């Protein structure tokens, strides 16, 4: 696995972390921890997947779907419109 560059990860840490903090109503550090412990974050860190081509809002959606379903691949941004991850 090739890792996504640190500058790119920093951008997403700040952007998605802020979205999590605002939407989930937690402080910034807690939001960042939630994000960094997620499968969504692991996928974003894998440069081979090129998830950094997505907007922070799309990555936040993946994180949110992961919180609801346990699988970020259920997001419409990855799985398509059927919500089945296929």
Coordinates of C-alpha atoms in Angstrom, one line a residue:
X1 CA 0.0 0.0 0.0
X2 CA 1.3 3.4 -0.9
X3 CA 0.3 6.1 1.6
X4 CA -1.5 9.3 0.6
X5 CA 0.9 12.3 1.0
X6 CA 0.9 14.0 4.4
X7 CA -0.2 17.4 3.0
X8 CA -3.3 15.8 1.5
X9 CA -4.1 13.9 4.7
X10 CA -3.7 17.2 6.6
X11 CA -6.2 18.9 4.3
X12 CA -8.8 16.1 4.8
X13 CA -8.1 15.9 8.6
X14 CA -8.9 19.6 8.9
X15 CA -11.9 19.6 6.5
X16 CA -13.6 16.4 7.5
X17 CA -12.7 16.9 11.2
X18 CA -14.5 20.3 11.1
X19 CA -17.5 18.8 9.4
X20 CA -17.7 16.0 12.0
X21 CA -17.3 18.5 14.9
X22 CA -20.1 20.7 13.5
X23 CA -22.5 17.9 12.6
X24 CA -22.0 15.6 15.5
X25 CA -21.6 18.4 18.0
X26 CA -18.2 17.3 19.5
X27 CA -15.0 19.3 20.0
X28 CA -12.4 19.4 17.2
X29 CA -10.0 16.9 18.9
X30 CA -12.7 14.3 19.5
X31 CA -13.9 14.8 15.9
X32 CA -10.4 14.2 14.6
X33 CA -10.0 11.1 16.7
X34 CA -13.3 9.7 15.5
X35 CA -12.2 10.3 11.9
X36 CA -8.7 8.9 12.3
X37 CA -10.0 5.7 13.9
X38 CA -12.4 5.0 11.0
X39 CA -12.3 2.6 8.0
X40 CA -13.0 5.7 5.9
X41 CA -9.7 7.2 7.1
X42 CA -7.8 4.0 6.4
X43 CA -9.2 4.0 2.9
X44 CA -8.3 7.7 2.4
X45 CA -4.8 6.9 3.6
X46 CA -4.4 4.2 0.9
X47 CA -3.1 6.3 -2.0
X48 CA -3.9 3.4 -4.4
X49 CA -7.6 4.0 -3.8
X50 CA -7.3 7.7 -4.8
X51 CA -10.1 8.8 -2.5
X52 CA -8.4 12.2 -2.2
X53 CA -9.9 12.9 -5.7
X54 CA -13.3 13.3 -3.8
X55 CA -14.4 16.4 -2.0
X56 CA -14.2 16.6 1.8
X57 CA -18.0 16.5 1.7
X58 CA -18.0 13.1 -0.1
X59 CA -15.4 11.7 2.4
X60 CA -17.5 13.0 5.2
X61 CA -20.5 11.2 3.7
X62 CA -18.5 8.0 3.6
X63 CA -17.6 8.5 7.3
X64 CA -21.2 9.2 8.2
X65 CA -22.4 6.1 6.3
X66 CA -19.8 4.1 8.1
X67 CA -21.1 5.3 11.5
X68 CA -24.6 4.3 10.5
X69 CA -23.9 1.0 8.7
X70 CA -20.4 -0.1 9.7
X71 CA -19.2 0.1 6.1
X72 CA -18.2 3.3 4.3
X73 CA -18.5 1.4 1.0
X74 CA -22.3 1.8 1.3
X75 CA -21.9 5.5 0.5
X76 CA -23.4 6.5 -2.8
X77 CA -20.0 8.0 -3.6
X78 CA -18.6 4.5 -3.8
X79 CA -21.4 2.0 -4.0
X80 CA -23.7 3.7 -6.4
X81 CA -27.3 4.7 -6.1
X82 CA -28.6 1.4 -4.9
X83 CA -27.0 1.8 -1.4
X84 CA -25.9 -1.8 -1.6
X85 CA -22.2 -1.1 -2.2
X86 CA -22.3 -2.6 -5.7

